[in-house]
PDB file of C-alpha atoms in Angstrom:
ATOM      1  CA  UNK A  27       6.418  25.902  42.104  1.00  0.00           C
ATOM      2  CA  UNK A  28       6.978  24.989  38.544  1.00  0.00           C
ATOM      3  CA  UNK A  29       8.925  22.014  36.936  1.00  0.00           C
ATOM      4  CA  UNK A  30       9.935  21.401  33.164  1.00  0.00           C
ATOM      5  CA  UNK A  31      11.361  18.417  32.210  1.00  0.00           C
ATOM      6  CA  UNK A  32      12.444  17.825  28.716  1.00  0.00           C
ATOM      7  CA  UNK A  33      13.031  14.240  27.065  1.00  0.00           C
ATOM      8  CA  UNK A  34      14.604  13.440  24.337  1.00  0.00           C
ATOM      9  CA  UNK A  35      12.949  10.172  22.103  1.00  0.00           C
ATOM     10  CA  UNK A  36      14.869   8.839  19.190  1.00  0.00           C
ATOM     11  CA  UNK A  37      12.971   6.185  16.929  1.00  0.00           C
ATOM     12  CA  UNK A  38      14.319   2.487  16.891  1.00  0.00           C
ATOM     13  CA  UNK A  39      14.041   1.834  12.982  1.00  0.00           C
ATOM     14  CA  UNK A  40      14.676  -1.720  12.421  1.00  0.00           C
ATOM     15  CA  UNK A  41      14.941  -2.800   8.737  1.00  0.00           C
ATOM     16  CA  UNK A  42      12.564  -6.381   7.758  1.00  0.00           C
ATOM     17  CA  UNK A  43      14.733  -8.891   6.360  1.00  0.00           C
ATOM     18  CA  UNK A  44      12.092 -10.617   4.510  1.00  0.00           C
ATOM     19  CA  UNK A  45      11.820  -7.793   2.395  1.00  0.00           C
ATOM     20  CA  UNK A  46      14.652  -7.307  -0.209  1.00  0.00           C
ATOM     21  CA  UNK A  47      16.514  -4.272   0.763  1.00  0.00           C
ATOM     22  CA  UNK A  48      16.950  -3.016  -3.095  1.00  0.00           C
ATOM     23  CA  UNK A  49      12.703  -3.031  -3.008  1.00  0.00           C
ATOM     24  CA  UNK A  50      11.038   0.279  -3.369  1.00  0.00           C
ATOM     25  CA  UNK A  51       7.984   0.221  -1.036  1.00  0.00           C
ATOM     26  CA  UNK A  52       6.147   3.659  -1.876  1.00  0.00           C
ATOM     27  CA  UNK A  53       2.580   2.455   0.012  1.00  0.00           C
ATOM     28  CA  UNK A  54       1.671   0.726   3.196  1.00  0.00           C
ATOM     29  CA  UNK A  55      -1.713  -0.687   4.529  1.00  0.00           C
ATOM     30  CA  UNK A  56      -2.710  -1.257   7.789  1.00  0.00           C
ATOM     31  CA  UNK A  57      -5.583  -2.963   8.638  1.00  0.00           C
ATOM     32  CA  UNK A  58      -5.977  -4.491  12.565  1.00  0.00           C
ATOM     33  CA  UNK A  59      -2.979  -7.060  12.481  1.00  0.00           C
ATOM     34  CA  UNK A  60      -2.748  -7.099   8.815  1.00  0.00           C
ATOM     35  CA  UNK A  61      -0.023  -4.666   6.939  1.00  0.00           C
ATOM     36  CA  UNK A  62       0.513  -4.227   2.521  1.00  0.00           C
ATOM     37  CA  UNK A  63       3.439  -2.829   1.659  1.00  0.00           C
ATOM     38  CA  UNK A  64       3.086  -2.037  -2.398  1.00  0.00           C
ATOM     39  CA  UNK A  65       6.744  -2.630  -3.666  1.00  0.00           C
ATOM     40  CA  UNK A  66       7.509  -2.346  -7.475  1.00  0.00           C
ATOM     41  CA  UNK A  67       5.251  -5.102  -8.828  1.00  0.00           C
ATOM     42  CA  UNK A  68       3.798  -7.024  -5.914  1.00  0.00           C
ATOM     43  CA  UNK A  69       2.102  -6.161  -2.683  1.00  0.00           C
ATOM     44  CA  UNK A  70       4.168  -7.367   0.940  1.00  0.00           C
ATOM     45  CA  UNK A  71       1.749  -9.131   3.237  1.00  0.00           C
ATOM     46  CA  UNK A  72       1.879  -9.825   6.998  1.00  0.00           C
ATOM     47  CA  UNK A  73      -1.069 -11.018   9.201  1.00  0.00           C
ATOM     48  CA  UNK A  74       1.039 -10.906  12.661  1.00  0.00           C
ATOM     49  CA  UNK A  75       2.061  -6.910  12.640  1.00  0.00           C
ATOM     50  CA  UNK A  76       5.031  -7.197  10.310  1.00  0.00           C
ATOM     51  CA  UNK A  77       6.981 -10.122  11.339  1.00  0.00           C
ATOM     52  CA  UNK A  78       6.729 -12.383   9.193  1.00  0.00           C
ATOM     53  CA  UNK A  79       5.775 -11.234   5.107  1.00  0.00           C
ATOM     54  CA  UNK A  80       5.245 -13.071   2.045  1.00  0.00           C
ATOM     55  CA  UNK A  81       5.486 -11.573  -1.551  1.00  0.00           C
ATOM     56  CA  UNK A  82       1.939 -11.508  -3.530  1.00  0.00           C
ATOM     57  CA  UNK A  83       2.074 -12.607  -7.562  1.00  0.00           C
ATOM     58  CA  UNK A  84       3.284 -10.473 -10.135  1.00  0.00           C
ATOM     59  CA  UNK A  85       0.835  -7.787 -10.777  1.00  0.00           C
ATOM     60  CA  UNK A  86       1.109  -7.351 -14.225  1.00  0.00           C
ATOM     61  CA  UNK A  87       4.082  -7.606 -16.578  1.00  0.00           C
ATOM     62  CA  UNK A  88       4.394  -4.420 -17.330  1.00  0.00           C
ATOM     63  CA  UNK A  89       3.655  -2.776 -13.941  1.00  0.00           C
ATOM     64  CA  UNK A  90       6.753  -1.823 -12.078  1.00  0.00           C
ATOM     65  CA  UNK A  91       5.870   0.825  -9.197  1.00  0.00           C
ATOM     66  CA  UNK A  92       2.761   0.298  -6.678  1.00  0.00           C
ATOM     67  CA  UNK A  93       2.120   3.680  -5.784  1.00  0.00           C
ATOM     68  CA  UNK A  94      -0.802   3.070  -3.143  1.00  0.00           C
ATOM     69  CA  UNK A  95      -2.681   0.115  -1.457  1.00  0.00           C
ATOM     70  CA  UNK A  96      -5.756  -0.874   0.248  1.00  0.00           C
ATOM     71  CA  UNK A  97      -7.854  -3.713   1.444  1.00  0.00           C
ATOM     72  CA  UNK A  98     -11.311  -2.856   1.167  1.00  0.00           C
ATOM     73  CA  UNK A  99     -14.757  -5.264   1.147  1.00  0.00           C
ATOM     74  CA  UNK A 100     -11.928  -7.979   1.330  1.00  0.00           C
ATOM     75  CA  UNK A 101     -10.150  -7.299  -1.916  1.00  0.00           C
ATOM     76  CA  UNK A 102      -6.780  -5.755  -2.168  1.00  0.00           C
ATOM     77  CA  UNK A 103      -6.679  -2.469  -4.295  1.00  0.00           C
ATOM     78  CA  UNK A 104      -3.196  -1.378  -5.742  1.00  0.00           C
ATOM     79  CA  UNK A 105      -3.011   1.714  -7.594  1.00  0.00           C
ATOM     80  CA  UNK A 106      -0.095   2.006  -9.901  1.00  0.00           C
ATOM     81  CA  UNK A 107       2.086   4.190 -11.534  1.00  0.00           C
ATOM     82  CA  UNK A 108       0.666   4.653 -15.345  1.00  0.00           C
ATOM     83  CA  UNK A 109      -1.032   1.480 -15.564  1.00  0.00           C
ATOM     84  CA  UNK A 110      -4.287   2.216 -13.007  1.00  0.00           C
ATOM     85  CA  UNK A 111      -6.068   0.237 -10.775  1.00  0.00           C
ATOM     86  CA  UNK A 112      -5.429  -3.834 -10.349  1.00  0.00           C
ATOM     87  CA  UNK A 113      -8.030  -5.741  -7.820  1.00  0.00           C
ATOM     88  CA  UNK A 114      -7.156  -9.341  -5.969  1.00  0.00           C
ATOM     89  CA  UNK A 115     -10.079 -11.263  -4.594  1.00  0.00           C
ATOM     90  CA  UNK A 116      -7.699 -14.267  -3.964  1.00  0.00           C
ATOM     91  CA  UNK A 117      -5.317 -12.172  -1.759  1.00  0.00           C
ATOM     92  CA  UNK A 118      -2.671 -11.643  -3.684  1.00  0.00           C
ATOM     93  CA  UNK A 119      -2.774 -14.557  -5.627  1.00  0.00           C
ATOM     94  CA  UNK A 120      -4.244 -13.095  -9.095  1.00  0.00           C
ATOM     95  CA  UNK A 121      -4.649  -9.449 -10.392  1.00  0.00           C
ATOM     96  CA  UNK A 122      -7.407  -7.889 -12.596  1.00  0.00           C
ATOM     97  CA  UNK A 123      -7.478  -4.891 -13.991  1.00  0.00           C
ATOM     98  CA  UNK A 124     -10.178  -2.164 -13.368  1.00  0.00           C
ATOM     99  CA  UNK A 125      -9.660   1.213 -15.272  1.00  0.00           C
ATOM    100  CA  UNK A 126     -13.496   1.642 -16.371  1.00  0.00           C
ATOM    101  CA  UNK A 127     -14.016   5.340 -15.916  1.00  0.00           C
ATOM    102  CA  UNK A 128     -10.390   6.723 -15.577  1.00  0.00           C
ATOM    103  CA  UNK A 129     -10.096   9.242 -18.185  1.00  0.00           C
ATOM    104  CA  UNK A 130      -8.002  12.136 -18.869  1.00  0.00           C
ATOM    105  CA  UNK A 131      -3.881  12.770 -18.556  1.00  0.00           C
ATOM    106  CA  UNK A 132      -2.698  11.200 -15.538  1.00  0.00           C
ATOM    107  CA  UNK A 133      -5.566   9.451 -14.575  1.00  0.00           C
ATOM    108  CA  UNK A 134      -4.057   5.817 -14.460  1.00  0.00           C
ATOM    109  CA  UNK A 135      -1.334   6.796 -12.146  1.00  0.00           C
ATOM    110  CA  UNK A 136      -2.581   6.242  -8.696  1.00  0.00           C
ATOM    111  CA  UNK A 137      -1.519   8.373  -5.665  1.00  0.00           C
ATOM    112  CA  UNK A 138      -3.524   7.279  -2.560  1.00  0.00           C
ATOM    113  CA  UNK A 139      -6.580   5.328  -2.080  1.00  0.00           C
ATOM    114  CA  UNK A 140      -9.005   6.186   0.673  1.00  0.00           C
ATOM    115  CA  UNK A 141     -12.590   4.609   1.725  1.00  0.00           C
ATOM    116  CA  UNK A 142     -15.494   6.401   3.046  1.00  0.00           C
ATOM    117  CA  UNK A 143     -18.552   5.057   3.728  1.00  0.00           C
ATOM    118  CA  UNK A 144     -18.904   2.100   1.057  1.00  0.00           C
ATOM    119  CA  UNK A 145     -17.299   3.835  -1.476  1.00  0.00           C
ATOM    120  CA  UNK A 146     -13.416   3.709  -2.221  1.00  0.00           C
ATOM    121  CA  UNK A 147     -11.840   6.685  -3.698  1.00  0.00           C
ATOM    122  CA  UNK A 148      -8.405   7.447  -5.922  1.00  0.00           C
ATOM    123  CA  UNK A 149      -6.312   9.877  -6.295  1.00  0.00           C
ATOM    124  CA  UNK A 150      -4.632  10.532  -9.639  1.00  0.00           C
ATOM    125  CA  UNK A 151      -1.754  12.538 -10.602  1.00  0.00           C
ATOM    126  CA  UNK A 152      -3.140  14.478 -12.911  1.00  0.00           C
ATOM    127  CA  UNK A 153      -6.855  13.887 -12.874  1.00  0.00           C
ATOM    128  CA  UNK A 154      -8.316  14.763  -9.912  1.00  0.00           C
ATOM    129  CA  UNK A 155     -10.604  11.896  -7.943  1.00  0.00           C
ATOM    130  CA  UNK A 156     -11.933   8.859  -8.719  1.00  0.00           C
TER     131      UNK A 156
END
């Protein structure tokens, strides 16, 4: 004797409120109970699984689109679109720059970050690795 059942599962999106609904948020983070959310110039942060967030500083003036994000030897890593690679120490706090060694077309605009071992790598659009 043979039985087939078949279930249908819908998701339950719910929308967070403490993140402006006209925010683009192209890159999430997840790290044990700690979630970044890169938005258009500032990184989303929640330590207690999303729900509660507060808003990071102002990357940079001129950045305006966080493409990817990571947390990684306890520094936040966004990658951005056409302006590279910013670092926080401070989480979230300050931003510094670190392009040293992107070259080519393409190769400040971040797509993904991803760690192996101890060493972080980027993905460019337009460049290859990092």
């Amino acid at each position: 004797m043979f039985f087939l059942f078949a279930i249908n599962v819908f998701a339950q999106w719910k929308q967070h409120e403490s993140i402006p609904k006209i925010s683009n948020v192209p890159s999430i983070y997840v790290d044990g109970n700690n979630i970044y959310a890169g938005a258009d110039s500032i990184i989303y942060l929640s330590g207690d699984y999303g729900k509660n967030w507060t808003a990071s500083s102002r990357i940079a003036e001129d950045v305006d689109f966080v493409s990817a994000v990571i947390k990684y030897q306890n520094k936040i890593f966004a990658g951005t679109y056409n302006f590279g690679v910013f670092v926080s120490d401070d989480n979230g706090n300050s931003w510094t720059q670190i392009n040293n060694g992107l070259n080519g077309a393409g190769s400040t605009t971040i797509s993904d970050f991803v760690v192996r071992g101890d060493s972080l790598y980027a993905g460019t659009y337009g460049s290859g690795i990092f």
